[in-house]
mmCIF file with all atom_site columns, C-alpha atoms in Angstrom:
data_model
loop_
_atom_site.group_PDB
_atom_site.id
_atom_site.type_symbol
_atom_site.label_atom_id
_atom_site.label_alt_id
_atom_site.label_comp_id
_atom_site.label_asym_id
_atom_site.label_entity_id
_atom_site.label_seq_id
_atom_site.pdbx_PDB_ins_code
_atom_site.Cartn_x
_atom_site.Cartn_y
_atom_site.Cartn_z
_atom_site.occupancy
_atom_site.B_iso_or_equiv
_atom_site.pdbx_formal_charge
_atom_site.auth_seq_id
_atom_site.auth_comp_id
_atom_site.auth_asym_id
_atom_site.auth_atom_id
_atom_site.pdbx_PDB_model_num
ATOM 1   C CA . UNK B 1 1   ? 92.756  75.554 16.093  1.00 71.00 ? 886  UNK B CA 1
ATOM 2   C CA . UNK B 1 2   ? 95.990  76.634 17.742  1.00 81.00 ? 887  UNK B CA 1
ATOM 3   C CA . UNK B 1 3   ? 96.896  74.695 20.885  1.00 85.00 ? 888  UNK B CA 1
ATOM 4   C CA . UNK B 1 4   ? 98.701  76.507 23.704  1.00 88.00 ? 889  UNK B CA 1
ATOM 5   C CA . UNK B 1 5   ? 101.575 74.547 25.261  1.00 91.00 ? 890  UNK B CA 1
ATOM 6   C CA . UNK B 1 6   ? 103.825 75.451 28.161  1.00 92.00 ? 891  UNK B CA 1
ATOM 7   C CA . UNK B 1 7   ? 107.570 74.914 28.523  1.00 91.00 ? 892  UNK B CA 1
ATOM 8   C CA . UNK B 1 8   ? 107.101 71.453 30.061  1.00 93.00 ? 893  UNK B CA 1
ATOM 9   C CA . UNK B 1 9   ? 105.027 70.342 27.062  1.00 94.00 ? 894  UNK B CA 1
ATOM 10  C CA . UNK B 1 10  ? 107.740 71.534 24.690  1.00 93.00 ? 895  UNK B CA 1
ATOM 11  C CA . UNK B 1 11  ? 110.405 69.735 26.736  1.00 92.00 ? 896  UNK B CA 1
ATOM 12  C CA . UNK B 1 12  ? 108.342 66.533 26.592  1.00 94.00 ? 897  UNK B CA 1
ATOM 13  C CA . UNK B 1 13  ? 108.032 66.883 22.813  1.00 93.00 ? 898  UNK B CA 1
ATOM 14  C CA . UNK B 1 14  ? 111.795 67.322 22.492  1.00 91.00 ? 899  UNK B CA 1
ATOM 15  C CA . UNK B 1 15  ? 112.462 64.282 24.706  1.00 92.00 ? 900  UNK B CA 1
ATOM 16  C CA . UNK B 1 16  ? 110.040 62.134 22.692  1.00 92.00 ? 901  UNK B CA 1
ATOM 17  C CA . UNK B 1 17  ? 111.474 63.382 19.385  1.00 89.00 ? 902  UNK B CA 1
ATOM 18  C CA . UNK B 1 18  ? 114.860 62.063 20.510  1.00 87.00 ? 903  UNK B CA 1
ATOM 19  C CA . UNK B 1 19  ? 113.564 58.776 21.962  1.00 90.00 ? 904  UNK B CA 1
ATOM 20  C CA . UNK B 1 20  ? 109.870 57.925 21.855  1.00 90.00 ? 905  UNK B CA 1
ATOM 21  C CA . UNK B 1 21  ? 110.429 54.692 23.809  1.00 92.00 ? 906  UNK B CA 1
ATOM 22  C CA . UNK B 1 22  ? 111.186 56.370 27.122  1.00 94.00 ? 907  UNK B CA 1
ATOM 23  C CA . UNK B 1 23  ? 108.872 55.458 29.965  1.00 96.00 ? 908  UNK B CA 1
ATOM 24  C CA . UNK B 1 24  ? 106.694 58.047 31.645  1.00 97.00 ? 909  UNK B CA 1
ATOM 25  C CA . UNK B 1 25  ? 108.898 57.680 34.733  1.00 97.00 ? 910  UNK B CA 1
ATOM 26  C CA . UNK B 1 26  ? 112.039 58.493 32.691  1.00 97.00 ? 911  UNK B CA 1
ATOM 27  C CA . UNK B 1 27  ? 110.347 61.475 31.041  1.00 96.00 ? 912  UNK B CA 1
ATOM 28  C CA . UNK B 1 28  ? 109.174 62.706 34.450  1.00 96.00 ? 913  UNK B CA 1
ATOM 29  C CA . UNK B 1 29  ? 112.646 62.352 35.997  1.00 96.00 ? 914  UNK B CA 1
ATOM 30  C CA . UNK B 1 30  ? 114.181 64.328 33.146  1.00 95.00 ? 915  UNK B CA 1
ATOM 31  C CA . UNK B 1 31  ? 111.881 67.309 33.654  1.00 95.00 ? 916  UNK B CA 1
ATOM 32  C CA . UNK B 1 32  ? 111.149 66.979 37.389  1.00 95.00 ? 917  UNK B CA 1
ATOM 33  C CA . UNK B 1 33  ? 107.599 65.658 37.118  1.00 95.00 ? 918  UNK B CA 1
ATOM 34  C CA . UNK B 1 34  ? 105.976 62.594 38.633  1.00 96.00 ? 919  UNK B CA 1
ATOM 35  C CA . UNK B 1 35  ? 105.359 59.590 36.419  1.00 96.00 ? 920  UNK B CA 1
ATOM 36  C CA . UNK B 1 36  ? 101.589 60.212 36.500  1.00 97.00 ? 921  UNK B CA 1
ATOM 37  C CA . UNK B 1 37  ? 101.982 63.915 35.617  1.00 96.00 ? 922  UNK B CA 1
ATOM 38  C CA . UNK B 1 38  ? 104.297 63.026 32.695  1.00 96.00 ? 923  UNK B CA 1
ATOM 39  C CA . UNK B 1 39  ? 101.833 60.368 31.504  1.00 97.00 ? 924  UNK B CA 1
ATOM 40  C CA . UNK B 1 40  ? 98.912  62.809 31.680  1.00 96.00 ? 925  UNK B CA 1
ATOM 41  C CA . UNK B 1 41  ? 100.807 65.439 29.686  1.00 96.00 ? 926  UNK B CA 1
ATOM 42  C CA . UNK B 1 42  ? 101.871 62.934 26.988  1.00 96.00 ? 927  UNK B CA 1
ATOM 43  C CA . UNK B 1 43  ? 98.297  61.650 26.735  1.00 96.00 ? 928  UNK B CA 1
ATOM 44  C CA . UNK B 1 44  ? 96.977  65.224 26.448  1.00 95.00 ? 929  UNK B CA 1
ATOM 45  C CA . UNK B 1 45  ? 99.494  65.944 23.672  1.00 95.00 ? 930  UNK B CA 1
ATOM 46  C CA . UNK B 1 46  ? 98.358  62.805 21.833  1.00 95.00 ? 931  UNK B CA 1
ATOM 47  C CA . UNK B 1 47  ? 94.621  63.415 22.356  1.00 94.00 ? 932  UNK B CA 1
ATOM 48  C CA . UNK B 1 48  ? 94.914  67.019 21.151  1.00 95.00 ? 933  UNK B CA 1
ATOM 49  C CA . UNK B 1 49  ? 96.662  65.821 17.988  1.00 93.00 ? 934  UNK B CA 1
ATOM 50  C CA . UNK B 1 50  ? 99.987  67.536 18.701  1.00 94.00 ? 935  UNK B CA 1
ATOM 51  C CA . UNK B 1 51  ? 101.573 64.066 18.830  1.00 94.00 ? 936  UNK B CA 1
ATOM 52  C CA . UNK B 1 52  ? 100.301 62.341 15.703  1.00 93.00 ? 937  UNK B CA 1
ATOM 53  C CA . UNK B 1 53  ? 101.976 58.985 16.260  1.00 90.00 ? 938  UNK B CA 1
ATOM 54  C CA . UNK B 1 54  ? 104.835 57.181 17.922  1.00 87.00 ? 939  UNK B CA 1
ATOM 55  C CA . UNK B 1 55  ? 107.054 55.643 15.288  1.00 85.00 ? 940  UNK B CA 1
ATOM 56  C CA . UNK B 1 56  ? 110.280 53.805 14.607  1.00 85.00 ? 941  UNK B CA 1
ATOM 57  C CA . UNK B 1 57  ? 113.199 54.962 12.483  1.00 86.00 ? 942  UNK B CA 1
ATOM 58  C CA . UNK B 1 58  ? 114.482 52.182 10.210  1.00 91.00 ? 943  UNK B CA 1
ATOM 59  C CA . UNK B 1 59  ? 118.080 51.820 9.009   1.00 93.00 ? 944  UNK B CA 1
ATOM 60  C CA . UNK B 1 60  ? 117.362 50.801 5.406   1.00 96.00 ? 945  UNK B CA 1
ATOM 61  C CA . UNK B 1 61  ? 121.035 50.157 4.702   1.00 96.00 ? 946  UNK B CA 1
ATOM 62  C CA . UNK B 1 62  ? 120.989 47.298 7.210   1.00 97.00 ? 947  UNK B CA 1
ATOM 63  C CA . UNK B 1 63  ? 117.979 45.872 5.373   1.00 96.00 ? 948  UNK B CA 1
ATOM 64  C CA . UNK B 1 64  ? 119.886 45.850 2.063   1.00 97.00 ? 949  UNK B CA 1
ATOM 65  C CA . UNK B 1 65  ? 118.742 49.224 0.703   1.00 97.00 ? 950  UNK B CA 1
ATOM 66  C CA . UNK B 1 66  ? 121.825 51.458 1.034   1.00 97.00 ? 951  UNK B CA 1
ATOM 67  C CA . UNK B 1 67  ? 121.046 53.823 -1.855  1.00 97.00 ? 952  UNK B CA 1
ATOM 68  C CA . UNK B 1 68  ? 118.906 56.807 -0.833  1.00 97.00 ? 953  UNK B CA 1
ATOM 69  C CA . UNK B 1 69  ? 117.512 58.853 -3.695  1.00 98.00 ? 954  UNK B CA 1
ATOM 70  C CA . UNK B 1 70  ? 115.291 61.899 -4.049  1.00 98.00 ? 955  UNK B CA 1
ATOM 71  C CA . UNK B 1 71  ? 113.143 61.779 -7.168  1.00 98.00 ? 956  UNK B CA 1
ATOM 72  C CA . UNK B 1 72  ? 111.254 64.855 -8.310  1.00 97.00 ? 957  UNK B CA 1
ATOM 73  C CA . UNK B 1 73  ? 108.332 64.261 -10.658 1.00 97.00 ? 958  UNK B CA 1
ATOM 74  C CA . UNK B 1 74  ? 106.662 66.370 -13.321 1.00 95.00 ? 959  UNK B CA 1
ATOM 75  C CA . UNK B 1 75  ? 103.497 64.864 -14.748 1.00 92.00 ? 960  UNK B CA 1
ATOM 76  C CA . UNK B 1 76  ? 102.144 64.661 -18.252 1.00 78.00 ? 961  UNK B CA 1
ATOM 77  C CA . UNK B 1 77  ? 98.506  65.622 -18.704 1.00 79.00 ? 962  UNK B CA 1
ATOM 78  C CA . UNK B 1 78  ? 96.400  64.107 -15.917 1.00 82.00 ? 963  UNK B CA 1
ATOM 79  C CA . UNK B 1 79  ? 98.860  61.370 -14.889 1.00 91.00 ? 964  UNK B CA 1
ATOM 80  C CA . UNK B 1 80  ? 99.193  62.950 -11.435 1.00 93.00 ? 965  UNK B CA 1
ATOM 81  C CA . UNK B 1 81  ? 95.876  61.449 -10.258 1.00 93.00 ? 966  UNK B CA 1
ATOM 82  C CA . UNK B 1 82  ? 96.778  58.031 -11.682 1.00 94.00 ? 967  UNK B CA 1
ATOM 83  C CA . UNK B 1 83  ? 100.128 58.103 -9.881  1.00 96.00 ? 968  UNK B CA 1
ATOM 84  C CA . UNK B 1 84  ? 98.477  59.031 -6.556  1.00 95.00 ? 969  UNK B CA 1
ATOM 85  C CA . UNK B 1 85  ? 96.147  56.048 -6.994  1.00 95.00 ? 970  UNK B CA 1
ATOM 86  C CA . UNK B 1 86  ? 99.118  53.767 -7.825  1.00 96.00 ? 971  UNK B CA 1
ATOM 87  C CA . UNK B 1 87  ? 101.757 55.050 -5.370  1.00 96.00 ? 972  UNK B CA 1
ATOM 88  C CA . UNK B 1 88  ? 101.200 52.011 -3.111  1.00 95.00 ? 973  UNK B CA 1
ATOM 89  C CA . UNK B 1 89  ? 102.718 49.929 -5.941  1.00 95.00 ? 974  UNK B CA 1
ATOM 90  C CA . UNK B 1 90  ? 106.090 51.577 -5.268  1.00 97.00 ? 975  UNK B CA 1
ATOM 91  C CA . UNK B 1 91  ? 107.409 50.132 -1.984  1.00 96.00 ? 976  UNK B CA 1
ATOM 92  C CA . UNK B 1 92  ? 110.744 51.882 -2.607  1.00 97.00 ? 977  UNK B CA 1
ATOM 93  C CA . UNK B 1 93  ? 109.088 55.250 -2.076  1.00 97.00 ? 978  UNK B CA 1
ATOM 94  C CA . UNK B 1 94  ? 109.403 56.094 1.613   1.00 96.00 ? 979  UNK B CA 1
ATOM 95  C CA . UNK B 1 95  ? 107.722 59.484 1.415   1.00 95.00 ? 980  UNK B CA 1
ATOM 96  C CA . UNK B 1 96  ? 105.943 61.447 -1.246  1.00 96.00 ? 981  UNK B CA 1
ATOM 97  C CA . UNK B 1 97  ? 105.269 65.161 -0.858  1.00 96.00 ? 982  UNK B CA 1
ATOM 98  C CA . UNK B 1 98  ? 103.174 67.370 -3.103  1.00 95.00 ? 983  UNK B CA 1
ATOM 99  C CA . UNK B 1 99  ? 105.016 70.645 -3.674  1.00 95.00 ? 984  UNK B CA 1
ATOM 100 C CA . UNK B 1 100 ? 104.754 73.921 -5.537  1.00 94.00 ? 985  UNK B CA 1
ATOM 101 C CA . UNK B 1 101 ? 107.264 75.061 -8.112  1.00 92.00 ? 986  UNK B CA 1
ATOM 102 C CA . UNK B 1 102 ? 108.831 73.264 -11.028 1.00 92.00 ? 987  UNK B CA 1
ATOM 103 C CA . UNK B 1 103 ? 107.873 69.769 -9.849  1.00 94.00 ? 988  UNK B CA 1
ATOM 104 C CA . UNK B 1 104 ? 104.553 68.322 -8.688  1.00 94.00 ? 989  UNK B CA 1
ATOM 105 C CA . UNK B 1 105 ? 105.915 65.738 -6.240  1.00 96.00 ? 990  UNK B CA 1
ATOM 106 C CA . UNK B 1 106 ? 109.148 65.072 -4.383  1.00 97.00 ? 991  UNK B CA 1
ATOM 107 C CA . UNK B 1 107 ? 109.782 61.491 -3.285  1.00 97.00 ? 992  UNK B CA 1
ATOM 108 C CA . UNK B 1 108 ? 112.366 59.947 -0.994  1.00 97.00 ? 993  UNK B CA 1
ATOM 109 C CA . UNK B 1 109 ? 113.332 56.413 -1.939  1.00 98.00 ? 994  UNK B CA 1
ATOM 110 C CA . UNK B 1 110 ? 115.413 53.554 -0.519  1.00 97.00 ? 995  UNK B CA 1
ATOM 111 C CA . UNK B 1 111 ? 116.991 51.332 -3.155  1.00 98.00 ? 996  UNK B CA 1
ATOM 112 C CA . UNK B 1 112 ? 119.340 48.341 -3.389  1.00 98.00 ? 997  UNK B CA 1
ATOM 113 C CA . UNK B 1 113 ? 121.679 49.712 -6.065  1.00 97.00 ? 998  UNK B CA 1
ATOM 114 C CA . UNK B 1 114 ? 121.877 51.698 -9.308  1.00 97.00 ? 999  UNK B CA 1
ATOM 115 C CA . UNK B 1 115 ? 120.137 48.907 -11.249 1.00 98.00 ? 1000 UNK B CA 1
ATOM 116 C CA . UNK B 1 116 ? 117.199 49.136 -8.819  1.00 98.00 ? 1001 UNK B CA 1
ATOM 117 C CA . UNK B 1 117 ? 117.166 52.909 -9.365  1.00 98.00 ? 1002 UNK B CA 1
ATOM 118 C CA . UNK B 1 118 ? 117.089 52.417 -13.131 1.00 98.00 ? 1003 UNK B CA 1
ATOM 119 C CA . UNK B 1 119 ? 114.158 49.994 -12.819 1.00 98.00 ? 1004 UNK B CA 1
ATOM 120 C CA . UNK B 1 120 ? 112.263 52.450 -10.625 1.00 98.00 ? 1005 UNK B CA 1
ATOM 121 C CA . UNK B 1 121 ? 112.865 55.281 -13.102 1.00 98.00 ? 1006 UNK B CA 1
ATOM 122 C CA . UNK B 1 122 ? 111.580 53.065 -15.905 1.00 97.00 ? 1007 UNK B CA 1
ATOM 123 C CA . UNK B 1 123 ? 108.373 52.445 -13.921 1.00 97.00 ? 1008 UNK B CA 1
ATOM 124 C CA . UNK B 1 124 ? 107.937 56.137 -13.068 1.00 96.00 ? 1009 UNK B CA 1
ATOM 125 C CA . UNK B 1 125 ? 108.321 57.280 -16.692 1.00 95.00 ? 1010 UNK B CA 1
ATOM 126 C CA . UNK B 1 126 ? 104.852 55.858 -17.370 1.00 93.00 ? 1011 UNK B CA 1
ATOM 127 C CA . UNK B 1 127 ? 103.480 58.682 -15.219 1.00 95.00 ? 1012 UNK B CA 1
ATOM 128 C CA . UNK B 1 128 ? 105.705 61.642 -15.941 1.00 94.00 ? 1013 UNK B CA 1
ATOM 129 C CA . UNK B 1 129 ? 109.238 62.961 -15.999 1.00 95.00 ? 1014 UNK B CA 1
ATOM 130 C CA . UNK B 1 130 ? 111.446 61.900 -13.075 1.00 97.00 ? 1015 UNK B CA 1
ATOM 131 C CA . UNK B 1 131 ? 114.536 63.845 -12.045 1.00 97.00 ? 1016 UNK B CA 1
ATOM 132 C CA . UNK B 1 132 ? 116.845 62.051 -9.624  1.00 97.00 ? 1017 UNK B CA 1
ATOM 133 C CA . UNK B 1 133 ? 119.390 63.099 -7.025  1.00 97.00 ? 1018 UNK B CA 1
ATOM 134 C CA . UNK B 1 134 ? 121.407 60.584 -5.018  1.00 97.00 ? 1019 UNK B CA 1
ATOM 135 C CA . UNK B 1 135 ? 121.625 61.389 -1.325  1.00 95.00 ? 1020 UNK B CA 1
ATOM 136 C CA . UNK B 1 136 ? 125.236 61.481 -0.115  1.00 94.00 ? 1021 UNK B CA 1
ATOM 137 C CA . UNK B 1 137 ? 124.522 61.996 3.586   1.00 91.00 ? 1022 UNK B CA 1
ATOM 138 C CA . UNK B 1 138 ? 121.785 63.122 5.926   1.00 87.00 ? 1023 UNK B CA 1
ATOM 139 C CA . UNK B 1 139 ? 121.958 66.089 8.239   1.00 87.00 ? 1024 UNK B CA 1
ATOM 140 C CA . UNK B 1 140 ? 119.282 65.430 10.783  1.00 76.00 ? 1025 UNK B CA 1
ATOM 141 C CA . UNK B 1 141 ? 117.527 67.847 13.057  1.00 71.00 ? 1026 UNK B CA 1
ATOM 142 C CA . UNK B 1 142 ? 114.409 67.374 15.147  1.00 69.00 ? 1027 UNK B CA 1
ATOM 143 C CA . UNK B 1 143 ? 113.347 70.905 15.957  1.00 70.00 ? 1028 UNK B CA 1
ATOM 144 C CA . UNK B 1 144 ? 110.377 71.557 18.176  1.00 75.00 ? 1029 UNK B CA 1
ATOM 145 C CA . UNK B 1 145 ? 109.079 75.010 17.317  1.00 73.00 ? 1030 UNK B CA 1
ATOM 146 C CA . UNK B 1 146 ? 107.894 76.999 20.298  1.00 71.00 ? 1031 UNK B CA 1
ATOM 147 C CA . UNK B 1 147 ? 106.881 80.063 18.369  1.00 55.00 ? 1032 UNK B CA 1
ATOM 148 C CA . UNK B 1 148 ? 107.839 81.245 14.927  1.00 45.00 ? 1033 UNK B CA 1
ATOM 149 C CA . UNK B 1 149 ? 107.221 84.850 15.922  1.00 42.00 ? 1034 UNK B CA 1
ATOM 150 C CA . UNK B 1 150 ? 109.655 84.590 18.873  1.00 44.00 ? 1035 UNK B CA 1
ATOM 151 C CA . UNK B 1 151 ? 112.402 82.968 16.814  1.00 41.00 ? 1036 UNK B CA 1
ATOM 152 C CA . UNK B 1 152 ? 112.029 85.369 13.896  1.00 39.00 ? 1037 UNK B CA 1
ATOM 153 C CA . UNK B 1 153 ? 112.121 88.359 16.255  1.00 40.00 ? 1038 UNK B CA 1
ATOM 154 C CA . UNK B 1 154 ? 115.640 87.302 17.299  1.00 43.00 ? 1039 UNK B CA 1
ATOM 155 C CA . UNK B 1 155 ? 116.880 87.043 13.707  1.00 40.00 ? 1040 UNK B CA 1
#
């Protein structure tokens, strides 16, 4: 079901994407709403499922995991299901996305060093064929899409 949002809702989403710890009063001041009106809108966005969760962004380098790696996986036979069941055994894997194309899964990992990477690869080989790419930097965007049809009409 598509949910219809107005410009204030989109502005609230953008504000929360940049800093989800802002108070309702701060959100309201930013977009000229009262604290109670801002709170009601945020709660409506959460209850409707538009906001799935409020989260924290961790600096893994400060925790001793400076190496960021993307590992693409191809699976042998039916090892895909076994890996999905076992993925919780890989704390280094921050995200795991099922994709179409040459690979079955794309993972993002945080690792201590190249030795840690080698150990992870050795563990993943039991499931399939890993292909690695070391992340050099991150270009971050937090887009809030108002309408794909409006943006593509401009292009």
